[in-house]
């Protein structure tokens, strides 16, 4: 039978246990910090003025006023008034389908309520990423900031119906003396004449 050699354990020096636990805690916090830093930043929506009621869904059409800026404050886009009279058939503001814009913009719009004003911060990976639209004043991998006023929103079906009514009304006016045309020379509601949405 083999004999086991006994090695006496040395007692832990005073204060060493505390140092050991502090080292373990520091390692855990460092690991958590590295994990947190590797998670991409999300879309931030800050409320300037409270809105009311429900929020739009991905297939809804929103009517908004907005200013788009780079993180350094350089303005790259601004909503324009529609260049034709709407006669109250559609709300004021630029019409956009929520699902037709960049993911971060769509995500932010779905957190906004009618009548509210918001600051929307979009990280580059939820904006244009490394490939902004050709000719756009947006550099690759740029974070974006939008000031957005949610005028109103409605279902896609309701918006299409209203644009058709507006188009018919304008076609009737053109026959009687030429009313203003929609963007691009067509009537409102014409896909080639639709206002461009920020992507």
PDB file of C-alpha atoms in Angstrom:
ATOM      1  CA  UNK A   1       0.000   0.000   0.000  1.00  0.00           C
ATOM      2  CA  UNK A   2       1.294   3.442  -0.876  1.00  0.00           C
ATOM      3  CA  UNK A   3       1.492   6.049   1.736  1.00  0.00           C
ATOM      4  CA  UNK A   4       0.018   9.461   1.091  1.00  0.00           C
ATOM      5  CA  UNK A   5       2.328  12.279   1.873  1.00  0.00           C
ATOM      6  CA  UNK A   6       0.550  14.884   3.825  1.00  0.00           C
ATOM      7  CA  UNK A   7       1.255  18.508   3.009  1.00  0.00           C
ATOM      8  CA  UNK A   8       0.055  20.876   5.658  1.00  0.00           C
ATOM      9  CA  UNK A   9      -2.038  23.764   4.351  1.00  0.00           C
ATOM     10  CA  UNK A  10      -0.793  27.170   5.231  1.00  0.00           C
ATOM     11  CA  UNK A  11      -3.322  29.442   6.883  1.00  0.00           C
ATOM     12  CA  UNK A  12      -4.598  32.284   4.687  1.00  0.00           C
ATOM     13  CA  UNK A  13      -2.958  35.555   5.608  1.00  0.00           C
ATOM     14  CA  UNK A  14      -5.148  38.248   7.035  1.00  0.00           C
ATOM     15  CA  UNK A  15      -6.644  40.405   4.232  1.00  0.00           C
ATOM     16  CA  UNK A  16      -5.829  37.884   1.480  1.00  0.00           C
ATOM     17  CA  UNK A  17      -9.400  36.578   1.371  1.00  0.00           C
ATOM     18  CA  UNK A  18     -10.713  40.090   0.796  1.00  0.00           C
ATOM     19  CA  UNK A  19      -8.167  40.610  -1.994  1.00  0.00           C
ATOM     20  CA  UNK A  20      -9.216  37.297  -3.555  1.00  0.00           C
ATOM     21  CA  UNK A  21     -12.904  38.294  -3.560  1.00  0.00           C
ATOM     22  CA  UNK A  22     -12.104  41.766  -4.900  1.00  0.00           C
ATOM     23  CA  UNK A  23     -10.145  40.129  -7.729  1.00  0.00           C
ATOM     24  CA  UNK A  24     -13.091  37.834  -8.557  1.00  0.00           C
ATOM     25  CA  UNK A  25     -15.536  40.770  -8.526  1.00  0.00           C
ATOM     26  CA  UNK A  26     -13.214  42.850 -10.741  1.00  0.00           C
ATOM     27  CA  UNK A  27     -12.915  39.979 -13.236  1.00  0.00           C
ATOM     28  CA  UNK A  28     -16.709  39.571 -13.375  1.00  0.00           C
ATOM     29  CA  UNK A  29     -17.256  43.318 -13.856  1.00  0.00           C
ATOM     30  CA  UNK A  30     -14.582  43.482 -16.553  1.00  0.00           C
ATOM     31  CA  UNK A  31     -16.213  40.566 -18.385  1.00  0.00           C
ATOM     32  CA  UNK A  32     -19.634  42.204 -18.121  1.00  0.00           C
ATOM     33  CA  UNK A  33     -18.211  45.521 -19.369  1.00  0.00           C
ATOM     34  CA  UNK A  34     -16.640  43.865 -22.402  1.00  0.00           C
ATOM     35  CA  UNK A  35     -19.922  42.063 -23.156  1.00  0.00           C
ATOM     36  CA  UNK A  36     -21.896  45.315 -22.767  1.00  0.00           C
ATOM     37  CA  UNK A  37     -19.473  47.229 -24.998  1.00  0.00           C
ATOM     38  CA  UNK A  38     -19.833  44.635 -27.758  1.00  0.00           C
ATOM     39  CA  UNK A  39     -23.635  45.008 -27.886  1.00  0.00           C
ATOM     40  CA  UNK A  40     -24.522  47.582 -30.565  1.00  0.00           C
ATOM     41  CA  UNK A  41     -26.301  50.706 -29.348  1.00  0.00           C
ATOM     42  CA  UNK A  42     -30.021  50.789 -29.978  1.00  0.00           C
ATOM     43  CA  UNK A  43     -32.438  53.396 -31.250  1.00  0.00           C
ATOM     44  CA  UNK A  44     -33.193  56.109 -28.685  1.00  0.00           C
ATOM     45  CA  UNK A  45     -36.443  58.084 -28.663  1.00  0.00           C
ATOM     46  CA  UNK A  46     -36.546  61.114 -26.354  1.00  0.00           C
ATOM     47  CA  UNK A  47     -39.914  62.814 -25.867  1.00  0.00           C
ATOM     48  CA  UNK A  48     -39.897  66.600 -26.250  1.00  0.00           C
ATOM     49  CA  UNK A  49     -43.705  66.998 -26.224  1.00  0.00           C
ATOM     50  CA  UNK A  50     -46.044  64.183 -25.186  1.00  0.00           C
ATOM     51  CA  UNK A  51     -48.383  62.817 -27.822  1.00  0.00           C
ATOM     52  CA  UNK A  52     -51.646  60.984 -27.193  1.00  0.00           C
ATOM     53  CA  UNK A  53     -53.269  57.741 -28.220  1.00  0.00           C
ATOM     54  CA  UNK A  54     -51.868  54.650 -29.911  1.00  0.00           C
ATOM     55  CA  UNK A  55     -48.642  54.326 -31.884  1.00  0.00           C
ATOM     56  CA  UNK A  56     -48.345  53.429 -35.603  1.00  0.00           C
ATOM     57  CA  UNK A  57     -47.641  49.912 -36.811  1.00  0.00           C
ATOM     58  CA  UNK A  58     -45.208  48.784 -39.518  1.00  0.00           C
ATOM     59  CA  UNK A  59     -47.773  48.947 -42.333  1.00  0.00           C
ATOM     60  CA  UNK A  60     -49.225  52.338 -41.351  1.00  0.00           C
ATOM     61  CA  UNK A  61     -48.588  55.616 -43.157  1.00  0.00           C
ATOM     62  CA  UNK A  62     -47.341  58.451 -40.960  1.00  0.00           C
ATOM     63  CA  UNK A  63     -47.557  62.172 -41.630  1.00  0.00           C
ATOM     64  CA  UNK A  64     -44.543  63.832 -40.032  1.00  0.00           C
ATOM     65  CA  UNK A  65     -42.420  66.958 -40.007  1.00  0.00           C
ATOM     66  CA  UNK A  66     -38.748  66.214 -39.458  1.00  0.00           C
ATOM     67  CA  UNK A  67     -35.194  67.492 -39.596  1.00  0.00           C
ATOM     68  CA  UNK A  68     -32.374  64.966 -40.091  1.00  0.00           C
ATOM     69  CA  UNK A  69     -28.878  65.712 -38.781  1.00  0.00           C
ATOM     70  CA  UNK A  70     -25.559  63.966 -38.408  1.00  0.00           C
ATOM     71  CA  UNK A  71     -24.213  63.463 -34.882  1.00  0.00           C
ATOM     72  CA  UNK A  72     -22.126  66.661 -35.226  1.00  0.00           C
ATOM     73  CA  UNK A  73     -25.278  68.721 -35.949  1.00  0.00           C
ATOM     74  CA  UNK A  74     -24.866  68.996 -39.740  1.00  0.00           C
ATOM     75  CA  UNK A  75     -28.338  69.007 -41.322  1.00  0.00           C
ATOM     76  CA  UNK A  76     -28.727  66.557 -44.216  1.00  0.00           C
ATOM     77  CA  UNK A  77     -32.499  66.403 -44.738  1.00  0.00           C
ATOM     78  CA  UNK A  78     -35.690  68.282 -43.892  1.00  0.00           C
ATOM     79  CA  UNK A  79     -39.323  67.530 -44.645  1.00  0.00           C
ATOM     80  CA  UNK A  80     -40.973  69.771 -47.201  1.00  0.00           C
ATOM     81  CA  UNK A  81     -44.554  70.877 -47.524  1.00  0.00           C
ATOM     82  CA  UNK A  82     -46.406  69.057 -50.265  1.00  0.00           C
ATOM     83  CA  UNK A  83     -46.391  71.274 -53.377  1.00  0.00           C
ATOM     84  CA  UNK A  84     -50.127  70.941 -53.956  1.00  0.00           C
ATOM     85  CA  UNK A  85     -53.227  71.756 -51.908  1.00  0.00           C
ATOM     86  CA  UNK A  86     -54.567  68.873 -49.827  1.00  0.00           C
ATOM     87  CA  UNK A  87     -57.839  70.560 -48.810  1.00  0.00           C
ATOM     88  CA  UNK A  88     -57.782  68.677 -45.496  1.00  0.00           C
ATOM     89  CA  UNK A  89     -58.156  65.302 -47.236  1.00  0.00           C
ATOM     90  CA  UNK A  90     -54.760  64.223 -45.922  1.00  0.00           C
ATOM     91  CA  UNK A  91     -53.030  65.607 -42.812  1.00  0.00           C
ATOM     92  CA  UNK A  92     -50.191  68.123 -42.957  1.00  0.00           C
ATOM     93  CA  UNK A  93     -46.703  66.671 -42.943  1.00  0.00           C
ATOM     94  CA  UNK A  94     -44.658  64.377 -45.163  1.00  0.00           C
ATOM     95  CA  UNK A  95     -46.409  61.035 -45.776  1.00  0.00           C
ATOM     96  CA  UNK A  96     -44.238  57.925 -45.305  1.00  0.00           C
ATOM     97  CA  UNK A  97     -45.009  54.261 -44.901  1.00  0.00           C
ATOM     98  CA  UNK A  98     -43.333  53.048 -41.705  1.00  0.00           C
ATOM     99  CA  UNK A  99     -41.971  49.917 -43.392  1.00  0.00           C
ATOM    100  CA  UNK A 100     -40.507  51.991 -46.253  1.00  0.00           C
ATOM    101  CA  UNK A 101     -37.770  53.717 -44.235  1.00  0.00           C
ATOM    102  CA  UNK A 102     -34.488  52.537 -42.686  1.00  0.00           C
ATOM    103  CA  UNK A 103     -34.934  50.092 -39.759  1.00  0.00           C
ATOM    104  CA  UNK A 104     -33.961  52.558 -37.025  1.00  0.00           C
ATOM    105  CA  UNK A 105     -36.353  55.214 -38.331  1.00  0.00           C
ATOM    106  CA  UNK A 106     -39.186  52.649 -38.537  1.00  0.00           C
ATOM    107  CA  UNK A 107     -38.411  51.430 -35.008  1.00  0.00           C
ATOM    108  CA  UNK A 108     -38.516  54.983 -33.685  1.00  0.00           C
ATOM    109  CA  UNK A 109     -41.743  55.923 -35.503  1.00  0.00           C
ATOM    110  CA  UNK A 110     -43.505  52.969 -33.876  1.00  0.00           C
ATOM    111  CA  UNK A 111     -42.794  54.501 -30.452  1.00  0.00           C
ATOM    112  CA  UNK A 112     -44.355  57.888 -31.268  1.00  0.00           C
ATOM    113  CA  UNK A 113     -47.871  59.147 -30.641  1.00  0.00           C
ATOM    114  CA  UNK A 114     -49.992  61.602 -32.586  1.00  0.00           C
ATOM    115  CA  UNK A 115     -49.241  65.204 -31.650  1.00  0.00           C
ATOM    116  CA  UNK A 116     -45.898  64.358 -30.036  1.00  0.00           C
ATOM    117  CA  UNK A 117     -42.479  65.812 -30.776  1.00  0.00           C
ATOM    118  CA  UNK A 118     -39.413  63.632 -30.400  1.00  0.00           C
ATOM    119  CA  UNK A 119     -35.662  63.416 -30.825  1.00  0.00           C
ATOM    120  CA  UNK A 120     -34.745  60.143 -32.518  1.00  0.00           C
ATOM    121  CA  UNK A 121     -31.149  58.856 -32.380  1.00  0.00           C
ATOM    122  CA  UNK A 122     -30.296  56.088 -34.843  1.00  0.00           C
ATOM    123  CA  UNK A 123     -26.972  54.210 -34.687  1.00  0.00           C
ATOM    124  CA  UNK A 124     -25.263  53.655 -38.036  1.00  0.00           C
ATOM    125  CA  UNK A 125     -26.049  49.925 -38.103  1.00  0.00           C
ATOM    126  CA  UNK A 126     -29.800  50.754 -38.010  1.00  0.00           C
ATOM    127  CA  UNK A 127     -29.452  53.649 -40.462  1.00  0.00           C
ATOM    128  CA  UNK A 128     -27.514  53.572 -43.711  1.00  0.00           C
ATOM    129  CA  UNK A 129     -24.527  51.619 -42.358  1.00  0.00           C
ATOM    130  CA  UNK A 130     -21.405  51.560 -44.507  1.00  0.00           C
ATOM    131  CA  UNK A 131     -23.280  52.300 -47.770  1.00  0.00           C
ATOM    132  CA  UNK A 132     -25.342  55.509 -47.676  1.00  0.00           C
ATOM    133  CA  UNK A 133     -27.339  56.370 -50.808  1.00  0.00           C
ATOM    134  CA  UNK A 134     -25.152  57.592 -53.696  1.00  0.00           C
ATOM    135  CA  UNK A 135     -24.815  61.370 -53.632  1.00  0.00           C
ATOM    136  CA  UNK A 136     -26.244  61.665 -50.117  1.00  0.00           C
ATOM    137  CA  UNK A 137     -24.460  64.037 -47.718  1.00  0.00           C
ATOM    138  CA  UNK A 138     -24.276  61.196 -45.186  1.00  0.00           C
ATOM    139  CA  UNK A 139     -20.838  59.630 -44.636  1.00  0.00           C
ATOM    140  CA  UNK A 140     -20.448  55.858 -44.211  1.00  0.00           C
ATOM    141  CA  UNK A 141     -21.159  54.504 -40.711  1.00  0.00           C
ATOM    142  CA  UNK A 142     -22.789  57.761 -39.568  1.00  0.00           C
ATOM    143  CA  UNK A 143     -25.098  57.908 -36.573  1.00  0.00           C
ATOM    144  CA  UNK A 144     -28.214  59.967 -37.342  1.00  0.00           C
ATOM    145  CA  UNK A 145     -30.367  62.306 -35.242  1.00  0.00           C
ATOM    146  CA  UNK A 146     -33.896  63.305 -36.238  1.00  0.00           C
ATOM    147  CA  UNK A 147     -36.244  65.841 -34.729  1.00  0.00           C
ATOM    148  CA  UNK A 148     -39.691  64.439 -35.528  1.00  0.00           C
ATOM    149  CA  UNK A 149     -43.213  65.789 -35.068  1.00  0.00           C
ATOM    150  CA  UNK A 150     -45.868  63.075 -35.468  1.00  0.00           C
ATOM    151  CA  UNK A 151     -48.773  64.966 -37.044  1.00  0.00           C
ATOM    152  CA  UNK A 152     -50.968  61.904 -37.657  1.00  0.00           C
ATOM    153  CA  UNK A 153     -50.958  58.340 -38.946  1.00  0.00           C
ATOM    154  CA  UNK A 154     -53.427  55.957 -40.534  1.00  0.00           C
ATOM    155  CA  UNK A 155     -53.666  52.557 -42.168  1.00  0.00           C
ATOM    156  CA  UNK A 156     -52.192  52.101 -45.634  1.00  0.00           C
ATOM    157  CA  UNK A 157     -55.702  51.440 -47.016  1.00  0.00           C
ATOM    158  CA  UNK A 158     -57.080  54.677 -45.547  1.00  0.00           C
ATOM    159  CA  UNK A 159     -54.100  56.666 -46.879  1.00  0.00           C
ATOM    160  CA  UNK A 160     -54.470  55.161 -50.378  1.00  0.00           C
ATOM    161  CA  UNK A 161     -58.186  55.941 -50.396  1.00  0.00           C
ATOM    162  CA  UNK A 162     -57.519  59.556 -49.373  1.00  0.00           C
ATOM    163  CA  UNK A 163     -54.795  59.998 -51.998  1.00  0.00           C
ATOM    164  CA  UNK A 164     -57.176  58.623 -54.649  1.00  0.00           C
ATOM    165  CA  UNK A 165     -59.859  61.129 -53.614  1.00  0.00           C
ATOM    166  CA  UNK A 166     -57.275  63.907 -53.743  1.00  0.00           C
ATOM    167  CA  UNK A 167     -56.052  62.728 -57.159  1.00  0.00           C
ATOM    168  CA  UNK A 168     -59.610  62.648 -58.552  1.00  0.00           C
ATOM    169  CA  UNK A 169     -60.314  66.098 -57.167  1.00  0.00           C
ATOM    170  CA  UNK A 170     -57.139  67.508 -58.728  1.00  0.00           C
ATOM    171  CA  UNK A 171     -57.845  65.840 -62.080  1.00  0.00           C
ATOM    172  CA  UNK A 172     -61.277  67.461 -62.023  1.00  0.00           C
ATOM    173  CA  UNK A 173     -59.690  70.852 -61.305  1.00  0.00           C
ATOM    174  CA  UNK A 174     -57.151  70.378 -64.105  1.00  0.00           C
ATOM    175  CA  UNK A 175     -60.017  69.901 -66.540  1.00  0.00           C
ATOM    176  CA  UNK A 176     -61.486  73.177 -65.318  1.00  0.00           C
ATOM    177  CA  UNK A 177     -58.375  75.326 -65.519  1.00  0.00           C
ATOM    178  CA  UNK A 178     -55.305  73.496 -64.362  1.00  0.00           C
ATOM    179  CA  UNK A 179     -54.680  72.984 -60.688  1.00  0.00           C
ATOM    180  CA  UNK A 180     -51.162  72.478 -59.376  1.00  0.00           C
ATOM    181  CA  UNK A 181     -49.655  69.091 -60.055  1.00  0.00           C
ATOM    182  CA  UNK A 182     -47.976  66.721 -57.659  1.00  0.00           C
ATOM    183  CA  UNK A 183     -44.199  66.282 -57.428  1.00  0.00           C
ATOM    184  CA  UNK A 184     -42.652  65.130 -60.678  1.00  0.00           C
ATOM    185  CA  UNK A 185     -45.483  66.566 -62.735  1.00  0.00           C
ATOM    186  CA  UNK A 186     -48.056  63.857 -61.972  1.00  0.00           C
ATOM    187  CA  UNK A 187     -51.087  63.904 -59.762  1.00  0.00           C
ATOM    188  CA  UNK A 188     -50.788  63.104 -56.062  1.00  0.00           C
ATOM    189  CA  UNK A 189     -50.952  59.375 -55.408  1.00  0.00           C
ATOM    190  CA  UNK A 190     -49.089  58.603 -58.631  1.00  0.00           C
ATOM    191  CA  UNK A 191     -46.124  56.405 -57.605  1.00  0.00           C
ATOM    192  CA  UNK A 192     -43.789  58.452 -59.791  1.00  0.00           C
ATOM    193  CA  UNK A 193     -45.039  61.630 -58.168  1.00  0.00           C
ATOM    194  CA  UNK A 194     -44.932  60.444 -54.556  1.00  0.00           C
ATOM    195  CA  UNK A 195     -42.723  62.421 -52.192  1.00  0.00           C
ATOM    196  CA  UNK A 196     -39.395  60.792 -51.441  1.00  0.00           C
ATOM    197  CA  UNK A 197     -39.035  59.355 -47.954  1.00  0.00           C
ATOM    198  CA  UNK A 198     -35.760  59.513 -46.044  1.00  0.00           C
ATOM    199  CA  UNK A 199     -34.184  56.088 -46.234  1.00  0.00           C
TER     200      UNK A 199
END
